[in-house]
Coordinates of C-alpha atoms (C1' of nucleotides) in Angstrom, one line a residue:
Chain A
M1067 CA 131.9 94.3 101.2
K1068 CA 131.4 94.5 104.8
L1069 CA 128.1 93.4 106.3
S1070 CA 126.9 96.8 107.5
E1071 CA 127.5 98.4 104.0
A1072 CA 125.8 95.7 102.4
R1073 CA 122.9 96.2 104.8
Q1074 CA 122.5 99.6 103.9
Q1075 CA 122.8 99.1 100.2
F1076 CA 120.0 96.6 100.5
I1077 CA 117.6 98.7 102.7
S1078 CA 118.1 101.5 100.6
S1079 CA 117.6 99.7 97.2
W1080 CA 114.9 97.8 98.5
G1081 CA 113.4 101.3 99.3
A1082 CA 113.6 102.8 96.0
F1083 CA 112.4 99.5 94.4
G1084 CA 109.2 100.1 96.5
T1085 CA 108.2 103.5 95.0
H1086 CA 108.5 101.9 91.6
W1087 CA 105.4 99.7 93.1
G1088 CA 103.2 102.1 94.8
I1089 CA 104.9 101.2 97.8
N1090 CA 106.1 104.2 100.0
R1091 CA 109.6 104.0 100.5
T1092 CA 110.1 104.1 104.1
M1093 CA 107.6 101.0 104.4
A1094 CA 109.9 99.3 102.0
Q1095 CA 113.1 100.0 103.8
I1096 CA 111.2 98.9 107.2
H1097 CA 110.3 95.8 105.5
A1098 CA 113.7 95.4 104.1
L1099 CA 115.3 95.8 107.4
L1100 CA 113.0 93.3 109.2
L1101 CA 113.7 90.8 106.5
I1102 CA 117.6 90.5 107.0
S1103 CA 117.2 91.0 111.0
P1104 CA 117.6 87.2 112.1
D1105 CA 115.3 88.7 115.3
P1106 CA 112.4 90.6 115.8
L1107 CA 112.9 94.1 116.7
T1108 CA 111.2 97.2 118.4
Q1109 CA 109.9 100.2 117.1
D1110 CA 112.8 101.9 118.7
D1111 CA 115.2 99.6 117.3
I1112 CA 113.9 100.4 113.9
M1113 CA 113.8 104.1 114.6
E1114 CA 117.5 104.2 115.6
D1115 CA 118.5 101.9 112.6
L1116 CA 116.6 103.9 109.8
N1117 CA 116.8 107.2 111.5
I1118 CA 113.4 108.2 111.3
S1119 CA 110.6 109.2 113.7
R1120 CA 108.3 107.1 116.0
G1121 CA 105.4 108.3 114.3
N1122 CA 106.7 107.5 110.9
V1123 CA 107.7 103.9 112.1
N1124 CA 104.3 103.4 113.9
M1125 CA 102.2 104.3 110.9
N1126 CA 104.3 102.2 108.4
I1127 CA 104.5 99.1 110.6
R1128 CA 100.6 99.1 110.8
E1129 CA 100.3 99.2 107.1
L1130 CA 103.0 96.5 106.7
I1131 CA 100.8 94.7 109.2
N1132 CA 97.7 95.3 107.0
W1133 CA 99.2 94.1 104.2
G1134 CA 100.5 90.7 105.8
L1135 CA 103.8 91.4 105.5
I1136 CA 105.0 91.4 109.1
E1137 CA 103.7 90.4 112.5
R1138 CA 103.7 91.7 116.1
V1139 CA 105.4 89.3 118.4
L1140 CA 105.4 89.1 122.1
L1141 CA 108.3 88.0 123.8
P1142 CA 108.0 86.5 127.2
G1143 CA 108.6 88.9 130.1
E1144 CA 109.2 91.7 127.9
R1145 CA 107.2 94.9 128.0
K1146 CA 107.9 96.2 124.2
E1147 CA 106.2 94.9 121.2
Y1148 CA 108.6 93.2 118.6
F1149 CA 107.9 92.7 114.8
T1150 CA 109.1 90.3 112.5
A1151 CA 108.8 89.6 108.8
E1152 CA 108.2 86.5 106.8
K1153 CA 111.3 85.5 105.4
D1154 CA 110.3 83.0 102.8
I1155 CA 110.0 85.3 99.8
W1156 CA 107.8 83.0 97.8
K1157 CA 105.1 83.5 100.5
V1158 CA 106.0 87.4 100.4
V1159 CA 105.3 87.6 96.6
K1160 CA 102.2 85.6 96.9
Q1161 CA 100.9 88.1 99.7
I1162 CA 101.6 91.0 97.7
V1163 CA 100.0 89.6 94.7
K1164 CA 97.1 88.4 96.9
E1165 CA 96.6 91.9 97.9
R1166 CA 97.2 94.1 94.7
K1167 CA 94.7 91.7 92.9
K1168 CA 92.1 92.4 95.6
R1169 CA 92.9 96.0 96.0
E1170 CA 93.5 97.0 91.9
L1171 CA 92.8 94.2 89.8
E1172 CA 89.3 93.3 91.0
P1173 CA 87.9 96.9 91.3
M1174 CA 89.2 97.6 87.7
L1175 CA 87.5 94.7 86.1
K1176 CA 84.0 95.2 88.2
L1177 CA 84.1 98.8 86.5
L1178 CA 84.9 97.5 83.2
D1179 CA 82.1 95.2 83.0
Q1180 CA 79.8 98.3 83.5
L1181 CA 81.7 100.2 80.9
E1182 CA 81.5 97.5 78.2
N1183 CA 77.6 98.2 78.5
V1184 CA 78.1 102.0 77.1
E1185 CA 74.7 102.8 74.9
G1186 CA 74.9 103.9 71.5
D1187 CA 75.4 103.0 68.0
K1188 CA 78.2 100.2 67.3
R1189 CA 78.6 101.6 63.7
D1190 CA 79.7 105.0 65.4
K1191 CA 83.6 104.8 65.3
N1192 CA 83.9 106.2 68.7
V1193 CA 81.6 103.7 70.3
K1194 CA 83.4 100.8 68.4
S1195 CA 86.7 102.1 69.2
F1196 CA 85.8 102.5 73.1
V1197 CA 84.1 99.2 73.2
D1198 CA 86.8 97.1 71.7
V1199 CA 89.5 98.4 74.0
I1200 CA 87.3 97.9 77.3
S1201 CA 86.6 94.2 76.0
G1202 CA 90.4 93.6 75.3
I1203 CA 90.9 94.7 79.0
K1204 CA 88.7 92.5 80.1
K1205 CA 89.6 89.6 78.4
L1206 CA 93.1 89.7 79.5
G1207 CA 92.3 91.0 83.0
N1208 CA 90.1 88.0 83.7
Q1209 CA 92.5 85.8 82.4
A1210 CA 95.2 87.5 84.6
D1211 CA 93.0 87.2 87.5
K1212 CA 92.5 83.7 86.9
T1213 CA 96.0 82.9 86.5
L1214 CA 97.2 84.8 89.9
D1215 CA 94.6 82.7 91.6
T1216 CA 96.4 79.7 90.9
M1217 CA 99.6 81.1 91.7
I1218 CA 98.7 82.3 94.9
K1219 CA 97.8 78.6 95.7
A1220 CA 100.9 77.3 94.0
E1221 CA 104.1 75.9 96.1
E1222 CA 107.4 77.8 94.8
T1223 CA 108.8 74.4 94.3
W1224 CA 106.2 73.9 91.5
F1225 CA 106.5 77.5 90.2
V1226 CA 110.3 77.1 89.8
G1227 CA 110.3 73.5 88.7
N1228 CA 107.4 73.8 85.9
L1229 CA 106.6 77.4 84.8
L1230 CA 109.5 77.8 82.8
K1231 CA 109.0 74.2 80.9
M1232 CA 105.3 75.3 80.1
F1233 CA 106.5 78.4 78.3
K1234 CA 109.0 76.9 76.1
Chain B
M423 CA 75.5 104.8 80.5
K424 CA 76.5 107.6 77.8
L425 CA 79.8 107.0 75.8
S426 CA 81.0 110.5 77.0
E427 CA 80.4 109.5 80.9
A428 CA 82.1 106.1 80.2
R429 CA 85.0 107.6 78.7
Q430 CA 85.5 110.0 81.5
Q431 CA 85.2 107.3 83.9
F432 CA 87.6 105.0 81.7
I433 CA 90.2 108.1 81.9
S434 CA 89.8 108.9 85.0
S435 CA 90.4 105.3 86.4
W436 CA 93.0 104.5 84.3
G437 CA 95.2 107.3 85.7
A438 CA 94.1 106.3 89.3
F439 CA 95.4 102.9 88.2
G440 CA 98.5 104.2 87.0
T441 CA 99.8 105.9 90.2
H442 CA 99.4 102.4 91.8
W443 CA 102.2 101.3 89.3
G444 CA 104.4 104.0 89.6
I445 CA 103.1 105.9 86.7
N446 CA 102.2 109.3 86.9
R447 CA 98.3 110.1 86.6
T448 CA 98.6 112.5 83.7
M449 CA 100.5 110.0 81.8
A450 CA 98.0 107.3 82.3
Q451 CA 95.1 109.4 81.7
I452 CA 96.9 110.3 78.2
H453 CA 97.6 106.9 77.5
A454 CA 93.9 105.8 78.3
L455 CA 92.5 108.8 75.9
L456 CA 94.7 107.5 72.9
L457 CA 93.5 104.1 73.9
I458 CA 89.9 104.9 73.1
S459 CA 90.4 107.1 70.2
P460 CA 89.7 105.8 66.7
D461 CA 91.9 108.4 65.3
P462 CA 95.2 110.1 66.5
L463 CA 95.2 113.0 68.4
T464 CA 97.3 116.1 68.3
Q465 CA 98.8 117.8 71.6
D466 CA 95.9 120.2 71.3
D467 CA 93.3 117.7 71.1
I468 CA 94.6 116.2 74.2
M469 CA 95.1 119.5 76.2
E470 CA 91.3 120.3 75.6
D471 CA 90.1 116.6 76.3
L472 CA 91.7 116.6 79.5
N473 CA 92.1 120.2 80.2
I474 CA 96.0 120.3 81.3
S475 CA 98.6 122.5 79.9
R476 CA 100.8 122.3 77.0
G477 CA 104.0 121.8 78.6
N478 CA 102.4 119.0 80.7
V479 CA 101.2 117.2 77.6
N480 CA 104.3 117.6 76.2
M481 CA 106.4 115.9 78.5
N482 CA 104.0 113.1 79.4
I483 CA 103.8 112.3 75.5
R484 CA 107.6 112.2 75.5
E485 CA 107.5 109.7 78.5
L486 CA 104.9 107.4 76.9
I487 CA 107.0 107.4 73.4
N488 CA 110.0 106.5 75.7
W489 CA 107.9 103.6 77.1
G490 CA 107.1 102.5 73.5
L491 CA 103.1 102.7 74.4
I492 CA 102.3 105.4 71.9
E493 CA 103.8 106.9 68.7
R494 CA 103.7 109.9 66.5
V495 CA 102.3 109.9 63.3
L496 CA 102.3 112.3 60.3
L497 CA 99.2 113.0 58.3
P498 CA 99.7 113.8 54.7
G499 CA 99.3 117.6 54.1
E500 CA 98.9 118.5 57.9
R501 CA 101.6 120.3 59.9
K502 CA 101.2 119.3 63.3
E503 CA 102.1 115.9 64.8
Y504 CA 99.3 113.6 65.8
F505 CA 99.9 110.6 68.4
T506 CA 98.2 107.3 68.3
A507 CA 98.3 104.3 70.9
E508 CA 99.0 100.8 70.3
K509 CA 95.2 99.2 70.8
D510 CA 96.5 95.4 71.1
I511 CA 96.1 95.3 74.7
W512 CA 98.7 92.0 75.2
K513 CA 101.2 94.0 72.9
V514 CA 100.7 96.8 75.7
V515 CA 101.3 94.8 78.5
K516 CA 104.3 92.9 77.0
Q517 CA 105.8 96.2 76.4
I518 CA 105.4 97.6 79.8
V519 CA 106.7 94.2 81.1
K520 CA 109.7 94.3 79.0
E521 CA 110.7 97.9 80.0
R522 CA 109.7 97.1 83.6
K523 CA 112.2 94.2 83.4
K524 CA 114.9 96.3 82.1
R525 CA 114.6 99.2 84.4
E526 CA 113.8 97.6 87.7
L527 CA 114.3 93.9 87.8
E528 CA 117.8 93.7 86.1
P529 CA 119.3 96.4 88.2
M530 CA 117.9 94.9 91.3
L531 CA 119.5 91.1 90.5
K532 CA 122.8 92.8 89.5
L533 CA 123.0 94.7 92.8
L534 CA 122.0 91.2 94.5
D535 CA 125.2 89.6 93.0
Q536 CA 127.0 91.9 94.7
L537 CA 125.4 91.9 97.9
E538 CA 125.3 88.1 98.2
N539 CA 129.4 88.0 98.4
V540 CA 129.3 89.8 101.6
E541 CA 132.3 89.2 103.7
G542 CA 132.1 87.6 107.0
D543 CA 131.6 84.2 109.1
K544 CA 128.6 82.4 107.8
R545 CA 128.2 81.4 111.6
D546 CA 127.4 84.7 112.5
K547 CA 123.9 85.0 112.8
N548 CA 123.3 88.4 111.2
V549 CA 125.3 87.3 108.2
K550 CA 123.5 84.3 107.5
S551 CA 120.1 85.8 107.9
F552 CA 121.4 88.5 105.4
V553 CA 122.9 85.9 102.7
D554 CA 120.0 83.6 103.4
V555 CA 117.5 86.3 102.2
I556 CA 119.6 87.8 99.5
S557 CA 119.9 84.3 97.9
G558 CA 116.2 83.4 98.3
I559 CA 115.3 86.9 96.3
K560 CA 118.0 86.4 93.8
K561 CA 116.7 82.8 93.1
L562 CA 113.2 83.9 92.8
G563 CA 114.4 87.1 90.9
N564 CA 116.3 85.1 88.6
Q565 CA 113.2 82.8 87.6
A566 CA 111.0 85.7 87.1
D567 CA 113.3 87.3 84.8
K568 CA 113.8 84.4 82.7
T569 CA 109.6 83.5 82.7
L570 CA 109.1 87.0 81.7
D571 CA 111.6 86.6 78.7
T572 CA 109.4 83.8 77.6
M573 CA 106.3 85.7 78.0
I574 CA 107.6 88.7 76.1
K575 CA 107.7 86.6 73.0
A576 CA 104.7 84.7 73.5
E577 CA 101.3 85.2 71.5
E578 CA 98.4 86.0 73.4
T579 CA 96.4 83.1 71.9
W580 CA 99.1 80.8 73.2
F581 CA 99.0 82.7 76.8
V582 CA 95.2 83.0 77.0
G583 CA 94.6 79.2 75.7
N584 CA 97.7 77.5 77.6
L585 CA 98.9 79.1 80.9
L586 CA 95.8 78.5 83.0
K587 CA 95.8 74.9 81.9
M588 CA 99.7 74.4 83.0
F589 CA 98.8 75.8 86.2
K590 CA 96.3 73.3 87.2
Chain C
dT764 C1' 94.7 103.5 142.9
dT765 C1' 99.1 106.2 140.9
dT766 C1' 102.9 106.0 138.3
dT767 C1' 105.7 105.0 134.5
dA768 C1' 106.7 102.4 130.1
dT769 C1' 105.0 102.1 125.5
dT770 C1' 101.9 102.8 121.8
dT771 C1' 99.2 105.7 118.7
dT772 C1' 97.3 109.9 116.7
dC773 C1' 97.5 113.7 113.9
dA774 C1' 98.3 118.9 113.1
dA775 C1' 102.1 121.3 111.3
dA776 C1' 106.3 121.4 108.6
dA777 C1' 109.2 119.6 105.3
dT778 C1' 109.9 117.2 101.2
dA779 C1' 108.8 115.6 96.6
dT780 C1' 106.3 115.2 92.5
dA781 C1' 103.5 117.5 89.0
dT782 C1' 101.8 121.5 86.7
dT783 C1' 101.9 125.6 84.5
dG784 C1' 102.7 129.1 81.0
dA785 C1' 105.7 132.1 78.8
dA786 C1' 110.0 132.3 76.2
dA787 C1' 113.2 130.0 73.2
dA788 C1' 113.7 126.6 69.8
dT789 C1' 112.4 124.5 66.0
dT790 C1' 110.0 123.3 61.7
dC791 C1' 108.2 124.1 57.5
dA792 C1' 105.9 127.5 53.8
dA793 C1' 106.0 131.4 51.4
Chain D
dT1445 C1' 115.9 134.6 53.6
dT1446 C1' 111.6 135.7 56.7
dG1447 C1' 108.2 134.7 59.3
dA1448 C1' 104.1 132.2 61.0
dA1449 C1' 103.3 127.8 63.1
dT1450 C1' 104.4 124.3 66.3
dT1451 C1' 107.0 121.9 69.6
dT1452 C1' 109.8 121.9 73.5
dT1453 C1' 112.2 123.7 77.7
dC1454 C1' 112.2 124.8 82.4
dA1455 C1' 112.1 128.3 86.4
dA1456 C1' 108.3 129.0 89.3
dT1457 C1' 104.1 127.4 91.1
dA1458 C1' 100.9 124.8 93.0
dT1459 C1' 99.4 120.1 94.5
dA1460 C1' 100.3 115.7 96.9
dT1461 C1' 102.6 113.0 100.1
dT1462 C1' 105.7 112.0 103.6
dT1463 C1' 107.6 112.8 108.1
dT1464 C1' 107.7 114.6 112.6
dG1465 C1' 107.2 115.5 117.5
dA1466 C1' 104.5 116.3 121.0
dA1467 C1' 100.4 115.4 123.1
dA1468 C1' 96.8 111.9 123.9
dA1469 C1' 95.5 106.9 124.9
dT1470 C1' 96.8 102.9 126.4
dA1471 C1' 98.8 99.1 128.9
dA1472 C1' 101.4 97.1 132.6
dA1473 C1' 103.8 97.5 137.0
dA1474 C1' 104.1 99.5 141.4

DNA sequence: TTTTATTTTCAAAATATATTGAAAATTCAA
DNA sequence: TTGAATTTTCAATATATTTTGAAAATAAAA
């Protein structure tokens, strides 16, 4: 397979992949493009490569920066802004985990704390069923929260070498 | 907080939560409703509780069954079909992991295998950058794949008790 | 300054996704 | 069988999301 074709394929599947993870297709494609580009790119480069409008590029770049996945770089003597992606995939994964934990898991756990204190007779099967499910989710959620915290701090070498052994 | 209000809140947030995970809002809400219902429900019960159409309920129920998260139950003497959700959250999580691994991770790894064999001179920095990123993703992806396999087989007691220790 | 290059914004348009509801298909009981 | 109850389908509609592109804002050079 030729490089140009392989790049196309990668960008396109990374985009489709993203949509399964609540990430918008174009944002994931821009991320893919920057991942495989050896040098930083400008907004115009991205527009041209992906065939999308300036506004679209601009908005999704901002979002990628918010997620901590890409950053602005200023090249000496150049007027335009350039963008580059973190290439170390382990760091990328940890960054995404960190953000999603903050945005999704933590608010959910906070809500469950409130819901667990529902008033009513525990002998009422509706109450019991509700509280049981909420408690179960809370327990597992808290456990996941702690585990992810540790993962965020871990080194890839550690992860790759040891996690599998532990599971066996 | 009253049970009725707490139920509403839970169903609504579980729905919003789902949208961040590529799951459609209504499907997640139906799942939430069945999770907290002590007894199986019919399509009509769900229609009424969530205020959605028959067709919508029917399609999303089928999807939930495909995901292995709910199942049909036939009550003796009853003509209508009833539905019930797996209440053990650890089992639910394992089932979701299993499905997403099959639907998303495995096809992605298969694609990466092909992309890694891109033709071209490795001294070309474009080729090198591409291959390096693909290899990095592959390595981590394969590791995740194995780890998830082990997790799918694990017991919750094991998970809760031991995983955290291992990370420390 | 003023001019030009570049980035940002955001209303309108395009696209994609979810929902409805009524008709068709199926299932069960009489 | 026939007929009523129930489930399924799917074209049409509604809703939500993404994208565009031109105007406004900003930043750098002249």
